[in-house]
Amino acid sequence: MKDSSGRMTPPVSPSTPIEEKPTHSACPPRLGDIVPGFCARTTHGQVSLADYRGRWLIFFSHPADFTPVCTSEFMAIARAADRFADRQCDLLGLSVDSLHAHLAWIRAIKAQFGITIPFPIVEDPSMVIGRAYGMIDPSAPDSSAVRGTFFIDPHGVLRAAIYYPMQVGRSVEEMLRLLIALQETSRTGTLTPEGWQPGEDTLLPAPVTQAEMAEITDRWLCRFQSSVP
């Protein structure tokens, strides 16, 4: 391949991230940031992060294929896939293992447990994507990714992130609860209190002017509002 000056350039790896912004930061995305874009090979074919614009996306990493905790997580997420889909949310997994390892792993899960993994799994052997998202622990003795879970809204903005150590599996119910809480607060402009569950009352934002304070007679610290369907 030749560039505009006629010089030979190496081909781009199919899993090389393609930045959506002209500048690249070595720091992982923070809440409120547009997440780094990429194109990569997956168990469902070539995928671009831009393909998910317009829908919510949970992008999550796992340390390695063919490991007990990761297998239990993927089976649980697969069982709940329809519940995420009902919330207009797609799922996308990743590990540093190769595409061939991913394919063999999901085939083994199907053979041993009868569960089909319905969402794509990204290969990241170069660790470029994992490093861009902070999924690779720089202090780890190997290249295994931590259990990072990124909640990305329809505009490509990172709304929440959870990290678990390699030894502890994620809670699918908490993933669903957090997704629904993010969607509820985005839709209504309200807040969710401690331990909030879907359908429960939410909180009104704190007053920010004297006029708003004058309208409140009591319990101004926590003003609940009935959940709107």
CSV table of C-alpha atoms in Angstrom, one decimal:
chain,number,residue,atom,x,y,z
A,1,MET,CA,0.0,0.0,0.0
A,2,LYS,CA,1.3,3.5,-0.9
A,3,ASP,CA,0.6,6.8,0.9
A,4,SER,CA,0.0,10.1,-0.8
A,5,SER,CA,3.8,10.6,-1.3
A,6,GLY,CA,4.2,7.2,-3.0
A,7,ARG,CA,6.0,5.6,0.0
A,8,MET,CA,5.1,2.0,0.9
A,9,THR,CA,3.1,1.7,4.2
A,10,PRO,CA,2.2,-1.4,6.1
A,11,PRO,CA,-1.4,-2.6,6.0
A,12,VAL,CA,-3.6,-1.6,9.0
A,13,SER,CA,-4.5,-4.5,11.3
A,14,PRO,CA,-8.2,-5.3,11.3
A,15,SER,CA,-8.2,-4.8,15.1
A,16,THR,CA,-6.4,-1.4,15.0
A,17,PRO,CA,-8.6,1.3,16.7
A,18,ILE,CA,-9.6,4.1,14.4
A,19,GLU,CA,-10.0,7.3,16.4
A,20,GLU,CA,-13.1,9.3,16.1
A,21,LYS,CA,-11.3,12.5,17.2
A,22,PRO,CA,-8.1,13.9,15.6
A,23,THR,CA,-6.2,13.7,18.8
A,24,HIS,CA,-5.4,10.6,20.8
A,25,SER,CA,-5.0,10.5,24.6
A,26,ALA,CA,-3.1,7.8,26.4
A,27,CYS,CA,-5.6,8.1,29.3
A,28,PRO,CA,-8.6,5.8,29.4
A,29,PRO,CA,-12.0,7.6,28.7
A,30,ARG,CA,-13.5,9.3,31.7
A,31,LEU,CA,-17.2,9.7,32.4
A,32,GLY,CA,-18.7,12.2,30.0
A,33,ASP,CA,-16.0,11.5,27.3
A,34,ILE,CA,-16.7,10.3,23.8
A,35,VAL,CA,-15.3,6.8,23.9
A,36,PRO,CA,-12.4,5.8,21.5
A,37,GLY,CA,-13.6,4.5,18.2
A,38,PHE,CA,-12.3,1.3,16.6
A,39,CYS,CA,-12.9,-1.3,13.9
A,40,ALA,CA,-12.1,-4.9,14.8
A,41,ARG,CA,-12.7,-8.5,13.9
A,42,THR,CA,-15.2,-10.3,16.1
A,43,THR,CA,-17.1,-13.6,16.3
A,44,HIS,CA,-19.8,-11.9,14.2
A,45,GLY,CA,-17.5,-10.4,11.6
A,46,GLN,CA,-16.0,-7.0,11.3
A,47,VAL,CA,-17.4,-4.5,13.7
A,48,SER,CA,-17.0,-0.7,14.0
A,49,LEU,CA,-18.0,1.0,17.3
A,50,ALA,CA,-19.8,3.6,15.1
A,51,ASP,CA,-22.2,0.8,14.2
A,52,TYR,CA,-23.8,1.1,17.7
A,53,ARG,CA,-24.6,4.8,17.5
A,54,GLY,CA,-28.2,5.5,18.2
A,55,ARG,CA,-28.5,2.6,20.8
A,56,TRP,CA,-27.1,2.0,24.2
A,57,LEU,CA,-24.0,-0.3,24.3
A,58,ILE,CA,-22.4,-2.3,27.1
A,59,PHE,CA,-18.8,-2.9,26.1
A,60,PHE,CA,-17.1,-5.3,28.5
A,61,SER,CA,-13.7,-7.1,28.7
A,62,HIS,CA,-12.8,-10.4,30.3
A,63,PRO,CA,-9.3,-11.7,31.2
A,64,ALA,CA,-9.1,-14.8,29.0
A,65,ASP,CA,-11.1,-17.4,27.2
A,66,PHE,CA,-11.6,-20.9,28.6
A,67,THR,CA,-11.5,-19.7,32.2
A,68,PRO,CA,-14.1,-20.5,34.9
A,69,VAL,CA,-15.2,-17.0,36.0
A,70,CYS,CA,-15.3,-15.7,32.4
A,71,THR,CA,-17.3,-18.7,31.3
A,72,SER,CA,-19.9,-18.2,34.1
A,73,GLU,CA,-20.2,-14.5,33.2
A,74,PHE,CA,-20.7,-15.0,29.5
A,75,MET,CA,-23.3,-17.7,30.1
A,76,ALA,CA,-25.2,-15.4,32.5
A,77,ILE,CA,-25.0,-12.4,30.1
A,78,ALA,CA,-26.2,-14.7,27.3
A,79,ARG,CA,-29.2,-15.8,29.3
A,80,ALA,CA,-30.1,-12.1,30.0
A,81,ALA,CA,-29.4,-10.9,26.4
A,82,ASP,CA,-33.1,-10.5,25.6
A,83,ARG,CA,-33.6,-8.3,28.7
A,84,PHE,CA,-30.8,-6.0,27.5
A,85,ALA,CA,-32.3,-6.0,24.0
A,86,ASP,CA,-35.7,-5.0,25.5
A,87,ARG,CA,-33.9,-1.9,26.8
A,88,GLN,CA,-32.5,-1.0,23.4
A,89,CYS,CA,-29.0,-2.0,24.5
A,90,ASP,CA,-26.5,-4.0,22.6
A,91,LEU,CA,-23.7,-6.1,24.1
A,92,LEU,CA,-20.0,-6.3,23.0
A,93,GLY,CA,-17.3,-8.4,24.6
A,94,LEU,CA,-13.6,-8.3,24.3
A,95,SER,CA,-10.4,-10.1,25.4
A,96,VAL,CA,-6.8,-10.2,24.2
A,97,ASP,CA,-7.3,-13.7,22.9
A,98,SER,CA,-7.4,-14.3,19.1
A,99,LEU,CA,-10.6,-14.7,17.1
A,100,HIS,CA,-9.9,-18.4,16.7
A,101,ALA,CA,-9.7,-18.8,20.5
A,102,HIS,CA,-13.0,-17.0,20.8
A,103,LEU,CA,-14.7,-19.2,18.3
A,104,ALA,CA,-13.4,-22.4,20.0
A,105,TRP,CA,-14.5,-21.1,23.4
A,106,ILE,CA,-18.0,-20.3,22.5
A,107,ARG,CA,-18.3,-23.6,20.7
A,108,ALA,CA,-17.2,-25.4,23.9
A,109,ILE,CA,-19.7,-23.4,25.9
A,110,LYS,CA,-22.4,-24.5,23.5
A,111,ALA,CA,-21.3,-28.2,23.6
A,112,GLN,CA,-20.9,-28.4,27.4
A,113,PHE,CA,-23.8,-26.2,28.6
A,114,GLY,CA,-26.1,-25.8,25.6
A,115,ILE,CA,-25.9,-22.0,25.7
A,116,THR,CA,-25.3,-19.9,22.6
A,117,ILE,CA,-23.4,-16.7,23.0
A,118,PRO,CA,-25.5,-14.2,21.0
A,119,PHE,CA,-23.3,-11.2,21.1
A,120,PRO,CA,-20.0,-10.5,19.3
A,121,ILE,CA,-16.6,-10.9,21.0
A,122,VAL,CA,-13.8,-8.6,19.8
A,123,GLU,CA,-10.3,-10.0,19.4
A,124,ASP,CA,-7.5,-7.7,20.7
A,125,PRO,CA,-4.2,-9.6,20.5
A,126,SER,CA,-2.3,-6.3,20.0
A,127,MET,CA,-4.0,-4.9,23.2
A,128,VAL,CA,-4.5,-1.6,21.4
A,129,ILE,CA,-8.2,-1.4,22.2
A,130,GLY,CA,-7.7,-2.7,25.7
A,131,ARG,CA,-5.1,-0.1,26.5
A,132,ALA,CA,-7.2,2.7,25.0
A,133,TYR,CA,-10.0,1.8,27.4
A,134,GLY,CA,-7.9,1.1,30.4
A,135,MET,CA,-8.8,-2.6,30.3
A,136,ILE,CA,-5.2,-3.8,30.6
A,137,ASP,CA,-3.9,-3.5,34.2
A,138,PRO,CA,-0.4,-2.0,33.8
A,139,SER,CA,0.7,-3.7,37.1
A,140,ALA,CA,-0.5,-7.1,36.0
A,141,PRO,CA,2.2,-9.8,35.4
A,142,ASP,CA,0.6,-10.7,32.1
A,143,SER,CA,-1.6,-9.2,29.4
A,144,SER,CA,-4.9,-10.4,30.8
A,145,ALA,CA,-7.6,-7.7,30.7
A,146,VAL,CA,-9.4,-6.7,33.9
A,147,ARG,CA,-13.2,-7.1,34.0
A,148,GLY,CA,-14.0,-3.6,32.7
A,149,THR,CA,-17.6,-2.8,31.9
A,150,PHE,CA,-18.4,0.4,30.0
A,151,PHE,CA,-21.9,1.8,29.6
A,152,ILE,CA,-22.0,3.9,26.4
A,153,ASP,CA,-25.1,6.0,25.5
A,154,PRO,CA,-26.5,6.4,22.0
A,155,HIS,CA,-24.3,9.4,21.4
A,156,GLY,CA,-21.1,7.5,22.1
A,157,VAL,CA,-20.6,9.1,25.5
A,158,LEU,CA,-19.3,7.0,28.4
A,159,ARG,CA,-22.0,7.2,31.1
A,160,ALA,CA,-20.7,4.7,33.7
A,161,ALA,CA,-17.8,2.3,34.1
A,162,ILE,CA,-17.2,-0.6,36.5
A,163,TYR,CA,-14.0,-2.5,37.1
A,164,TYR,CA,-13.8,-5.9,38.8
A,165,PRO,CA,-10.6,-7.8,39.6
A,166,MET,CA,-9.8,-11.0,37.7
A,167,GLN,CA,-10.8,-13.1,40.7
A,168,VAL,CA,-14.4,-11.7,41.1
A,169,GLY,CA,-17.2,-12.2,38.6
A,170,ARG,CA,-19.6,-9.4,37.6
A,171,SER,CA,-23.3,-9.2,38.6
A,172,VAL,CA,-25.6,-9.3,35.5
A,173,GLU,CA,-28.5,-8.0,37.6
A,174,GLU,CA,-26.4,-5.0,38.6
A,175,MET,CA,-25.5,-4.4,35.0
A,176,LEU,CA,-29.2,-4.3,34.1
A,177,ARG,CA,-30.0,-2.1,37.1
A,178,LEU,CA,-27.4,0.4,36.3
A,179,LEU,CA,-28.4,0.5,32.6
A,180,ILE,CA,-32.0,1.2,33.5
A,181,ALA,CA,-31.0,3.8,36.1
A,182,LEU,CA,-28.9,5.6,33.5
A,183,GLN,CA,-31.8,5.5,31.0
A,184,GLU,CA,-34.3,6.7,33.6
A,185,THR,CA,-32.2,9.7,34.7
A,186,SER,CA,-31.5,10.6,31.1
A,187,ARG,CA,-35.2,10.5,30.2
A,188,THR,CA,-36.7,12.3,33.2
A,189,GLY,CA,-33.9,14.5,34.5
A,190,THR,CA,-34.4,13.0,38.0
A,191,LEU,CA,-31.9,11.2,40.2
A,192,THR,CA,-31.9,7.6,41.6
A,193,PRO,CA,-31.4,7.1,45.4
A,194,GLU,CA,-29.3,4.4,47.1
A,195,GLY,CA,-30.3,0.9,46.1
A,196,TRP,CA,-32.9,2.2,43.5
A,197,GLN,CA,-34.7,-0.5,41.6
A,198,PRO,CA,-36.7,-0.1,38.3
A,199,GLY,CA,-40.2,1.2,39.0
A,200,GLU,CA,-39.3,2.8,42.4
A,201,ASP,CA,-39.6,6.5,43.1
A,202,THR,CA,-36.8,8.8,42.0
A,203,LEU,CA,-35.4,12.0,43.5
A,204,LEU,CA,-35.7,15.6,42.3
A,205,PRO,CA,-32.5,17.6,41.8
A,206,ALA,CA,-31.5,19.8,44.7
A,207,PRO,CA,-32.8,23.5,44.5
A,208,VAL,CA,-30.2,25.9,43.1
A,209,THR,CA,-32.0,29.3,43.6
A,210,GLN,CA,-33.7,31.2,46.4
A,211,ALA,CA,-36.9,31.0,44.5
A,212,GLU,CA,-36.8,27.3,44.3
A,213,MET,CA,-36.0,27.1,48.0
A,214,ALA,CA,-39.0,29.3,48.8
A,215,GLU,CA,-41.3,26.8,47.1
A,216,ILE,CA,-40.1,23.9,49.3
A,217,THR,CA,-41.8,23.5,52.7
A,218,ASP,CA,-40.2,20.4,54.1
A,219,ARG,CA,-37.8,17.5,53.3
A,220,TRP,CA,-35.8,19.6,50.9
A,221,LEU,CA,-32.8,17.3,51.3
A,222,CYS,CA,-34.6,14.4,49.6
A,223,ARG,CA,-37.6,15.1,47.4
A,224,PHE,CA,-39.1,12.0,46.0
A,225,GLN,CA,-41.0,11.8,42.7
A,226,SER,CA,-43.2,8.9,41.5
A,227,SER,CA,-41.6,7.0,38.7
A,228,VAL,CA,-43.0,7.9,35.3
A,229,PRO,CA,-43.7,4.9,33.0
